[in-house]
């Protein structure tokens, strides 16, 4: 009689799978909770302890770590020596192994102690999976309930050998992912470097996307299982599935608005801000943000630092507006109804509920970007302990100017370099993004701001190499500038600001964004 060992944390569909094995005349061996579920369903089960001759030990830490199990999993039945050793030891081979692992992710996602996290680490399960996967020429290893029906069909047809290589690969992915999550969690607990010699990043697929940046590119969406915030942890409340480009813009919008005060709104198009503002209400914040560039805002992504109520939804759904995605910490029922009343909006706009900014605080946030043949890893661009700004000019900015400089500086770090942002203490008026030279970025930002640039301030993500940009800004009516400083020509730049009557602050921090 062939033998199947079933030991699963996720017990969905396990009864049906076991019934299918019994119908194929398999002996079903099981452990603890799985055995109990199967017996309640009337399925005859042999306890693992019957095979090993030992009961579960050490609070369940040791159940299957025994030669009676692992020899049965690892024996090459094409080897006469292996078969002879099994026979002499009274061990039967295991033909099917169905195991999935302790839910470590669920444990660390809830309130827990370090001791509880340790106890959620599965030892016997990964050992069995790896053994069965290594011996996939003889053993069918199953780690995913979605594969139960296919495995049973192939067992009935006698064609299971054809799918074993794919099941083997899936099994090793399963244990590698599991171990990577554990390693990352305890690396954080131990406060280890975010740049270890061997970097493992386990991601779980959330969706196959229709396509990538362009229709000819295939793409999928993966999420970080232990990152508590961000777009990856958001919930789609309404609208179509998100596209690859939607997700990129949603991430950019949420990262920006998270750095702005509560009730702020940020609008993103093609990865860059085309509007950002803080009004008296979220609705006013959106209207002010949209005014910066209504042409670009059409078809963009809007994010709110806080909830969206009915008044905000009415402003968003006004005739002439259209947004691909709206992100907020909450949507009132009235707000959702307003979107549904607009036929185009109700069918197309995606409403994303994201966890409030700051939920990532217990983790060091790491940025990973692929290059051909490798990856670049860096700490996220956040000023952990920002130093005091220094006023470098004879003119000191007023309180309003300083507030405006800080608001625009928060925006500038989310704009592709060379980045220039023009605005007031409550709104962005113009942006110059992704230009090959800073002078052109200044011109574009001022051109977009128009007459409103008079009396506004300007933020630059990096230093000015020459005074020409200061001259251009002063000619447009800019009253104060914030920049990192650090150019060999800082003296000339400061001197030009003094000559033209501008205030200039140095932050000492650069915010390139490539």
PDB file of N, CA and C in Angstrom, residues 201-280:
ATOM      1  N   UNK A 201      15.266  38.359   0.327  1.00  0.00           N
ATOM      2  CA  UNK A 201      14.050  39.178   0.418  1.00  0.00           C
ATOM      3  C   UNK A 201      12.890  38.325  -0.078  1.00  0.00           C
ATOM      4  N   UNK A 202      12.095  37.832   0.840  1.00  0.00           N
ATOM      5  CA  UNK A 202      10.957  37.004   0.462  1.00  0.00           C
ATOM      6  C   UNK A 202       9.741  37.864   0.144  1.00  0.00           C
ATOM      7  N   UNK A 203       9.210  37.712  -1.041  1.00  0.00           N
ATOM      8  CA  UNK A 203       8.018  38.446  -1.460  1.00  0.00           C
ATOM      9  C   UNK A 203       6.945  37.444  -1.879  1.00  0.00           C
ATOM     10  N   UNK A 204       5.697  37.810  -1.618  1.00  0.00           N
ATOM     11  CA  UNK A 204       4.582  36.931  -1.954  1.00  0.00           C
ATOM     12  C   UNK A 204       3.764  37.560  -3.065  1.00  0.00           C
ATOM     13  N   UNK A 205       3.456  36.778  -4.101  1.00  0.00           N
ATOM     14  CA  UNK A 205       2.712  37.328  -5.233  1.00  0.00           C
ATOM     15  C   UNK A 205       1.282  37.636  -4.841  1.00  0.00           C
ATOM     16  N   UNK A 206       0.882  38.859  -5.157  1.00  0.00           N
ATOM     17  CA  UNK A 206      -0.494  39.274  -4.891  1.00  0.00           C
ATOM     18  C   UNK A 206      -1.355  39.171  -6.141  1.00  0.00           C
ATOM     19  N   UNK A 207      -0.750  39.437  -7.297  1.00  0.00           N
ATOM     20  CA  UNK A 207      -1.555  39.416  -8.524  1.00  0.00           C
ATOM     21  C   UNK A 207      -0.658  39.300  -9.753  1.00  0.00           C
ATOM     22  N   UNK A 208      -1.195  38.636 -10.778  1.00  0.00           N
ATOM     23  CA  UNK A 208      -0.623  38.720 -12.120  1.00  0.00           C
ATOM     24  C   UNK A 208      -1.258  39.943 -12.774  1.00  0.00           C
ATOM     25  N   UNK A 209      -0.439  40.862 -13.251  1.00  0.00           N
ATOM     26  CA  UNK A 209      -0.957  42.085 -13.856  1.00  0.00           C
ATOM     27  C   UNK A 209      -1.228  41.868 -15.349  1.00  0.00           C
ATOM     28  N   UNK A 210      -2.097  42.706 -15.887  1.00  0.00           N
ATOM     29  CA  UNK A 210      -2.424  42.569 -17.311  1.00  0.00           C
ATOM     30  C   UNK A 210      -1.171  42.728 -18.172  1.00  0.00           C
ATOM     31  N   UNK A 211      -0.337  43.671 -17.788  1.00  0.00           N
ATOM     32  CA  UNK A 211       0.954  43.868 -18.448  1.00  0.00           C
ATOM     33  C   UNK A 211       1.792  44.820 -17.599  1.00  0.00           C
ATOM     34  N   UNK A 212       3.019  45.072 -18.020  1.00  0.00           N
ATOM     35  CA  UNK A 212       3.912  45.938 -17.270  1.00  0.00           C
ATOM     36  C   UNK A 212       3.784  47.393 -17.676  1.00  0.00           C
ATOM     37  N   UNK A 213       4.913  48.083 -17.791  1.00  0.00           N
ATOM     38  CA  UNK A 213       4.869  49.489 -18.187  1.00  0.00           C
ATOM     39  C   UNK A 213       4.243  49.647 -19.567  1.00  0.00           C
ATOM     40  N   UNK A 214       4.424  48.642 -20.426  1.00  0.00           N
ATOM     41  CA  UNK A 214       3.885  48.661 -21.790  1.00  0.00           C
ATOM     42  C   UNK A 214       3.192  47.330 -22.064  1.00  0.00           C
ATOM     43  N   UNK A 215       2.241  47.319 -22.996  1.00  0.00           N
ATOM     44  CA  UNK A 215       1.442  46.108 -23.218  1.00  0.00           C
ATOM     45  C   UNK A 215       2.244  44.871 -23.607  1.00  0.00           C
ATOM     46  N   UNK A 216       3.440  45.042 -24.179  1.00  0.00           N
ATOM     47  CA  UNK A 216       4.203  43.861 -24.590  1.00  0.00           C
ATOM     48  C   UNK A 216       5.031  43.277 -23.446  1.00  0.00           C
ATOM     49  N   UNK A 217       4.978  43.879 -22.252  1.00  0.00           N
ATOM     50  CA  UNK A 217       5.764  43.404 -21.118  1.00  0.00           C
ATOM     51  C   UNK A 217       4.868  42.671 -20.112  1.00  0.00           C
ATOM     52  N   UNK A 218       5.233  41.436 -19.784  1.00  0.00           N
ATOM     53  CA  UNK A 218       4.505  40.703 -18.746  1.00  0.00           C
ATOM     54  C   UNK A 218       4.922  41.238 -17.376  1.00  0.00           C
ATOM     55  N   UNK A 219       4.029  41.136 -16.402  1.00  0.00           N
ATOM     56  CA  UNK A 219       4.330  41.691 -15.074  1.00  0.00           C
ATOM     57  C   UNK A 219       3.480  41.028 -14.007  1.00  0.00           C
ATOM     58  N   UNK A 220       3.959  41.096 -12.775  1.00  0.00           N
ATOM     59  CA  UNK A 220       3.228  40.599 -11.609  1.00  0.00           C
ATOM     60  C   UNK A 220       3.479  41.552 -10.446  1.00  0.00           C
ATOM     61  N   UNK A 221       2.621  41.471  -9.446  1.00  0.00           N
ATOM     62  CA  UNK A 221       2.655  42.350  -8.279  1.00  0.00           C
ATOM     63  C   UNK A 221       2.958  41.491  -7.055  1.00  0.00           C
ATOM     64  N   UNK A 222       4.061  41.782  -6.373  1.00  0.00           N
ATOM     65  CA  UNK A 222       4.460  41.064  -5.164  1.00  0.00           C
ATOM     66  C   UNK A 222       4.428  42.002  -3.970  1.00  0.00           C
ATOM     67  N   UNK A 223       4.126  41.465  -2.805  1.00  0.00           N
ATOM     68  CA  UNK A 223       4.081  42.286  -1.601  1.00  0.00           C
ATOM     69  C   UNK A 223       5.056  41.746  -0.557  1.00  0.00           C
ATOM     70  N   UNK A 224       5.476  42.652   0.308  1.00  0.00           N
ATOM     71  CA  UNK A 224       6.380  42.323   1.395  1.00  0.00           C
ATOM     72  C   UNK A 224       5.548  41.830   2.578  1.00  0.00           C
ATOM     73  N   UNK A 225       5.747  40.596   3.033  1.00  0.00           N
ATOM     74  CA  UNK A 225       4.862  40.042   4.063  1.00  0.00           C
ATOM     75  C   UNK A 225       5.046  40.649   5.445  1.00  0.00           C
ATOM     76  N   UNK A 226       6.187  41.304   5.697  1.00  0.00           N
ATOM     77  CA  UNK A 226       6.390  41.838   7.050  1.00  0.00           C
ATOM     78  C   UNK A 226       6.496  43.353   7.071  1.00  0.00           C
ATOM     79  N   UNK A 227       6.145  44.011   5.966  1.00  0.00           N
ATOM     80  CA  UNK A 227       6.093  45.466   5.975  1.00  0.00           C
ATOM     81  C   UNK A 227       4.660  45.893   6.311  1.00  0.00           C
ATOM     82  N   UNK A 228       4.450  46.544   7.464  1.00  0.00           N
ATOM     83  CA  UNK A 228       3.083  46.795   7.914  1.00  0.00           C
ATOM     84  C   UNK A 228       2.375  47.938   7.199  1.00  0.00           C
ATOM     85  N   UNK A 229       3.080  48.789   6.486  1.00  0.00           N
ATOM     86  CA  UNK A 229       2.442  49.939   5.853  1.00  0.00           C
ATOM     87  C   UNK A 229       2.759  49.996   4.374  1.00  0.00           C
ATOM     88  N   UNK A 230       2.479  51.173   3.788  1.00  0.00           N
ATOM     89  CA  UNK A 230       2.769  51.368   2.375  1.00  0.00           C
ATOM     90  C   UNK A 230       1.674  50.841   1.471  1.00  0.00           C
ATOM     91  N   UNK A 231       1.867  51.060   0.180  1.00  0.00           N
ATOM     92  CA  UNK A 231       0.875  50.629  -0.804  1.00  0.00           C
ATOM     93  C   UNK A 231       0.737  49.113  -0.824  1.00  0.00           C
ATOM     94  N   UNK A 232       1.827  48.389  -0.544  1.00  0.00           N
ATOM     95  CA  UNK A 232       1.748  46.932  -0.536  1.00  0.00           C
ATOM     96  C   UNK A 232       0.751  46.387   0.471  1.00  0.00           C
ATOM     97  N   UNK A 233       0.512  47.140   1.555  1.00  0.00           N
ATOM     98  CA  UNK A 233      -0.426  46.711   2.593  1.00  0.00           C
ATOM     99  C   UNK A 233      -1.803  47.357   2.438  1.00  0.00           C
ATOM    100  N   UNK A 234      -2.016  48.069   1.348  1.00  0.00           N
ATOM    101  CA  UNK A 234      -3.297  48.764   1.158  1.00  0.00           C
ATOM    102  C   UNK A 234      -4.379  47.797   0.690  1.00  0.00           C
ATOM    103  N   UNK A 235      -5.625  48.261   0.790  1.00  0.00           N
ATOM    104  CA  UNK A 235      -6.783  47.435   0.427  1.00  0.00           C
ATOM    105  C   UNK A 235      -7.566  48.124  -0.683  1.00  0.00           C
ATOM    106  N   UNK A 236      -7.825  47.398  -1.763  1.00  0.00           N
ATOM    107  CA  UNK A 236      -8.618  47.926  -2.867  1.00  0.00           C
ATOM    108  C   UNK A 236     -10.091  47.821  -2.512  1.00  0.00           C
ATOM    109  N   UNK A 237     -10.737  48.969  -2.312  1.00  0.00           N
ATOM    110  CA  UNK A 237     -12.143  48.979  -1.902  1.00  0.00           C
ATOM    111  C   UNK A 237     -13.100  48.973  -3.081  1.00  0.00           C
ATOM    112  N   UNK A 238     -12.667  49.569  -4.191  1.00  0.00           N
ATOM    113  CA  UNK A 238     -13.585  49.718  -5.316  1.00  0.00           C
ATOM    114  C   UNK A 238     -12.784  49.958  -6.582  1.00  0.00           C
ATOM    115  N   UNK A 239     -13.360  49.600  -7.721  1.00  0.00           N
ATOM    116  CA  UNK A 239     -12.729  49.882  -8.999  1.00  0.00           C
ATOM    117  C   UNK A 239     -11.975  48.695  -9.560  1.00  0.00           C
ATOM    118  N   UNK A 240     -11.419  48.903 -10.748  1.00  0.00           N
ATOM    119  CA  UNK A 240     -10.690  47.850 -11.449  1.00  0.00           C
ATOM    120  C   UNK A 240      -9.397  47.494 -10.723  1.00  0.00           C
ATOM    121  N   UNK A 241      -8.824  46.371 -11.136  1.00  0.00           N
ATOM    122  CA  UNK A 241      -7.521  45.994 -10.587  1.00  0.00           C
ATOM    123  C   UNK A 241      -6.478  47.033 -10.987  1.00  0.00           C
ATOM    124  N   UNK A 242      -5.514  47.202 -10.121  1.00  0.00           N
ATOM    125  CA  UNK A 242      -4.461  48.183 -10.375  1.00  0.00           C
ATOM    126  C   UNK A 242      -3.492  47.669 -11.435  1.00  0.00           C
ATOM    127  N   UNK A 243      -3.037  48.589 -12.272  1.00  0.00           N
ATOM    128  CA  UNK A 243      -2.045  48.237 -13.280  1.00  0.00           C
ATOM    129  C   UNK A 243      -0.640  48.476 -12.728  1.00  0.00           C
ATOM    130  N   UNK A 244       0.353  48.047 -13.473  1.00  0.00           N
ATOM    131  CA  UNK A 244       1.759  48.252 -13.094  1.00  0.00           C
ATOM    132  C   UNK A 244       2.029  49.739 -12.873  1.00  0.00           C
ATOM    133  N   UNK A 245       1.624  50.575 -13.828  1.00  0.00           N
ATOM    134  CA  UNK A 245       1.874  52.013 -13.720  1.00  0.00           C
ATOM    135  C   UNK A 245       1.035  52.653 -12.611  1.00  0.00           C
ATOM    136  N   UNK A 246      -0.194  52.158 -12.409  1.00  0.00           N
ATOM    137  CA  UNK A 246      -1.008  52.628 -11.277  1.00  0.00           C
ATOM    138  C   UNK A 246      -0.274  52.426  -9.967  1.00  0.00           C
ATOM    139  N   UNK A 247       0.323  51.247  -9.812  1.00  0.00           N
ATOM    140  CA  UNK A 247       1.000  50.908  -8.566  1.00  0.00           C
ATOM    141  C   UNK A 247       2.231  51.793  -8.349  1.00  0.00           C
ATOM    142  N   UNK A 248       2.985  52.048  -9.400  1.00  0.00           N
ATOM    143  CA  UNK A 248       4.149  52.926  -9.272  1.00  0.00           C
ATOM    144  C   UNK A 248       3.719  54.327  -8.852  1.00  0.00           C
ATOM    145  N   UNK A 249       2.691  54.862  -9.497  1.00  0.00           N
ATOM    146  CA  UNK A 249       2.228  56.209  -9.162  1.00  0.00           C
ATOM    147  C   UNK A 249       1.573  56.245  -7.786  1.00  0.00           C
ATOM    148  N   UNK A 250       0.844  55.188  -7.432  1.00  0.00           N
ATOM    149  CA  UNK A 250       0.227  55.137  -6.109  1.00  0.00           C
ATOM    150  C   UNK A 250       1.298  55.145  -5.017  1.00  0.00           C
ATOM    151  N   UNK A 251       2.360  54.403  -5.235  1.00  0.00           N
ATOM    152  CA  UNK A 251       3.453  54.378  -4.264  1.00  0.00           C
ATOM    153  C   UNK A 251       4.091  55.758  -4.136  1.00  0.00           C
ATOM    154  N   UNK A 252       4.330  56.419  -5.273  1.00  0.00           N
ATOM    155  CA  UNK A 252       4.925  57.758  -5.243  1.00  0.00           C
ATOM    156  C   UNK A 252       4.009  58.752  -4.529  1.00  0.00           C
ATOM    157  N   UNK A 253       2.704  58.660  -4.793  1.00  0.00           N
ATOM    158  CA  UNK A 253       1.745  59.582  -4.172  1.00  0.00           C
ATOM    159  C   UNK A 253       1.671  59.368  -2.668  1.00  0.00           C
ATOM    160  N   UNK A 254       1.627  58.107  -2.252  1.00  0.00           N
ATOM    161  CA  UNK A 254       1.498  57.821  -0.818  1.00  0.00           C
ATOM    162  C   UNK A 254       2.770  58.207  -0.069  1.00  0.00           C
ATOM    163  N   UNK A 255       3.930  57.940  -0.665  1.00  0.00           N
ATOM    164  CA  UNK A 255       5.190  58.316  -0.019  1.00  0.00           C
ATOM    165  C   UNK A 255       5.282  59.830   0.152  1.00  0.00           C
ATOM    166  N   UNK A 256       4.809  60.593  -0.842  1.00  0.00           N
ATOM    167  CA  UNK A 256       4.853  62.052  -0.732  1.00  0.00           C
ATOM    168  C   UNK A 256       3.881  62.557   0.325  1.00  0.00           C
ATOM    169  N   UNK A 257       2.629  62.143   0.243  1.00  0.00           N
ATOM    170  CA  UNK A 257       1.634  62.707   1.150  1.00  0.00           C
ATOM    171  C   UNK A 257       1.920  62.306   2.596  1.00  0.00           C
ATOM    172  N   UNK A 258       2.603  61.167   2.785  1.00  0.00           N
ATOM    173  CA  UNK A 258       2.970  60.738   4.136  1.00  0.00           C
ATOM    174  C   UNK A 258       3.963  61.700   4.782  1.00  0.00           C
ATOM    175  N   UNK A 259       4.698  62.445   3.961  1.00  0.00           N
ATOM    176  CA  UNK A 259       5.653  63.425   4.476  1.00  0.00           C
ATOM    177  C   UNK A 259       5.039  64.809   4.665  1.00  0.00           C
ATOM    178  N   UNK A 260       3.775  64.959   4.310  1.00  0.00           N
ATOM    179  CA  UNK A 260       3.082  66.241   4.439  1.00  0.00           C
ATOM    180  C   UNK A 260       2.139  66.190   5.643  1.00  0.00           C
ATOM    181  N   UNK A 261       1.667  67.353   6.111  1.00  0.00           N
ATOM    182  CA  UNK A 261       0.771  67.373   7.275  1.00  0.00           C
ATOM    183  C   UNK A 261      -0.555  66.665   7.006  1.00  0.00           C
ATOM    184  N   UNK A 262      -1.251  66.337   8.090  1.00  0.00           N
ATOM    185  CA  UNK A 262      -2.572  65.701   7.963  1.00  0.00           C
ATOM    186  C   UNK A 262      -3.514  66.574   7.148  1.00  0.00           C
ATOM    187  N   UNK A 263      -4.374  65.919   6.384  1.00  0.00           N
ATOM    188  CA  UNK A 263      -5.357  66.529   5.481  1.00  0.00           C
ATOM    189  C   UNK A 263      -4.732  67.071   4.203  1.00  0.00           C
ATOM    190  N   UNK A 264      -3.428  66.860   4.004  1.00  0.00           N
ATOM    191  CA  UNK A 264      -2.803  67.266   2.747  1.00  0.00           C
ATOM    192  C   UNK A 264      -3.262  66.343   1.617  1.00  0.00           C
ATOM    193  N   UNK A 265      -3.090  66.840   0.398  1.00  0.00           N
ATOM    194  CA  UNK A 265      -3.361  66.053  -0.800  1.00  0.00           C
ATOM    195  C   UNK A 265      -2.170  66.174  -1.739  1.00  0.00           C
ATOM    196  N   UNK A 266      -1.798  65.076  -2.353  1.00  0.00           N
ATOM    197  CA  UNK A 266      -0.752  65.067  -3.372  1.00  0.00           C
ATOM    198  C   UNK A 266      -1.289  64.380  -4.615  1.00  0.00           C
ATOM    199  N   UNK A 267      -0.986  64.928  -5.779  1.00  0.00           N
ATOM    200  CA  UNK A 267      -1.402  64.335  -7.050  1.00  0.00           C
ATOM    201  C   UNK A 267      -0.141  63.991  -7.843  1.00  0.00           C
ATOM    202  N   UNK A 268      -0.082  62.757  -8.309  1.00  0.00           N
ATOM    203  CA  UNK A 268       1.092  62.256  -9.028  1.00  0.00           C
ATOM    204  C   UNK A 268       0.715  61.867 -10.449  1.00  0.00           C
ATOM    205  N   UNK A 269       1.599  62.182 -11.376  1.00  0.00           N
ATOM    206  CA  UNK A 269       1.430  61.727 -12.765  1.00  0.00           C
ATOM    207  C   UNK A 269       2.798  61.287 -13.281  1.00  0.00           C
ATOM    208  N   UNK A 270       2.882  60.075 -13.762  1.00  0.00           N
ATOM    209  CA  UNK A 270       4.131  59.522 -14.280  1.00  0.00           C
ATOM    210  C   UNK A 270       5.273  59.666 -13.286  1.00  0.00           C
ATOM    211  N   UNK A 271       5.000  59.384 -12.022  1.00  0.00           N
ATOM    212  CA  UNK A 271       6.035  59.326 -11.011  1.00  0.00           C
ATOM    213  C   UNK A 271       6.436  60.641 -10.389  1.00  0.00           C
ATOM    214  N   UNK A 272       5.898  61.755 -10.864  1.00  0.00           N
ATOM    215  CA  UNK A 272       6.263  63.074 -10.336  1.00  0.00           C
ATOM    216  C   UNK A 272       5.034  63.807  -9.812  1.00  0.00           C
ATOM    217  N   UNK A 273       5.208  64.640  -8.789  1.00  0.00           N
ATOM    218  CA  UNK A 273       4.080  65.442  -8.298  1.00  0.00           C
ATOM    219  C   UNK A 273       3.673  66.490  -9.328  1.00  0.00           C
ATOM    220  N   UNK A 274       2.390  66.561  -9.621  1.00  0.00           N
ATOM    221  CA  UNK A 274       1.892  67.667 -10.438  1.00  0.00           C
ATOM    222  C   UNK A 274       1.028  68.585  -9.586  1.00  0.00           C
ATOM    223  N   UNK A 275       0.903  68.263  -8.293  1.00  0.00           N
ATOM    224  CA  UNK A 275       0.184  69.116  -7.366  1.00  0.00           C
ATOM    225  C   UNK A 275       0.300  68.589  -5.959  1.00  0.00           C
ATOM    226  N   UNK A 276       0.386  69.496  -4.994  1.00  0.00           N
ATOM    227  CA  UNK A 276       0.392  69.124  -3.577  1.00  0.00           C
ATOM    228  C   UNK A 276      -0.032  70.344  -2.782  1.00  0.00           C
ATOM    229  N   UNK A 277      -0.886  70.139  -1.779  1.00  0.00           N
ATOM    230  CA  UNK A 277      -1.392  71.291  -1.036  1.00  0.00           C
ATOM    231  C   UNK A 277      -1.955  70.870   0.309  1.00  0.00           C
ATOM    232  N   UNK A 278      -2.027  71.856   1.205  1.00  0.00           N
ATOM    233  CA  UNK A 278      -2.691  71.708   2.496  1.00  0.00           C
ATOM    234  C   UNK A 278      -3.672  72.861   2.644  1.00  0.00           C
ATOM    235  N   UNK A 279      -4.969  72.533   2.552  1.00  0.00           N
ATOM    236  CA  UNK A 279      -6.001  73.548   2.700  1.00  0.00           C
ATOM    237  C   UNK A 279      -6.695  73.442   4.041  1.00  0.00           C
ATOM    238  N   UNK A 280      -7.835  74.113   4.160  1.00  0.00           N
ATOM    239  CA  UNK A 280      -8.610  74.054   5.401  1.00  0.00           C
ATOM    240  C   UNK A 280      -9.330  72.732   5.569  1.00  0.00           C
TER     241      UNK A 280
END
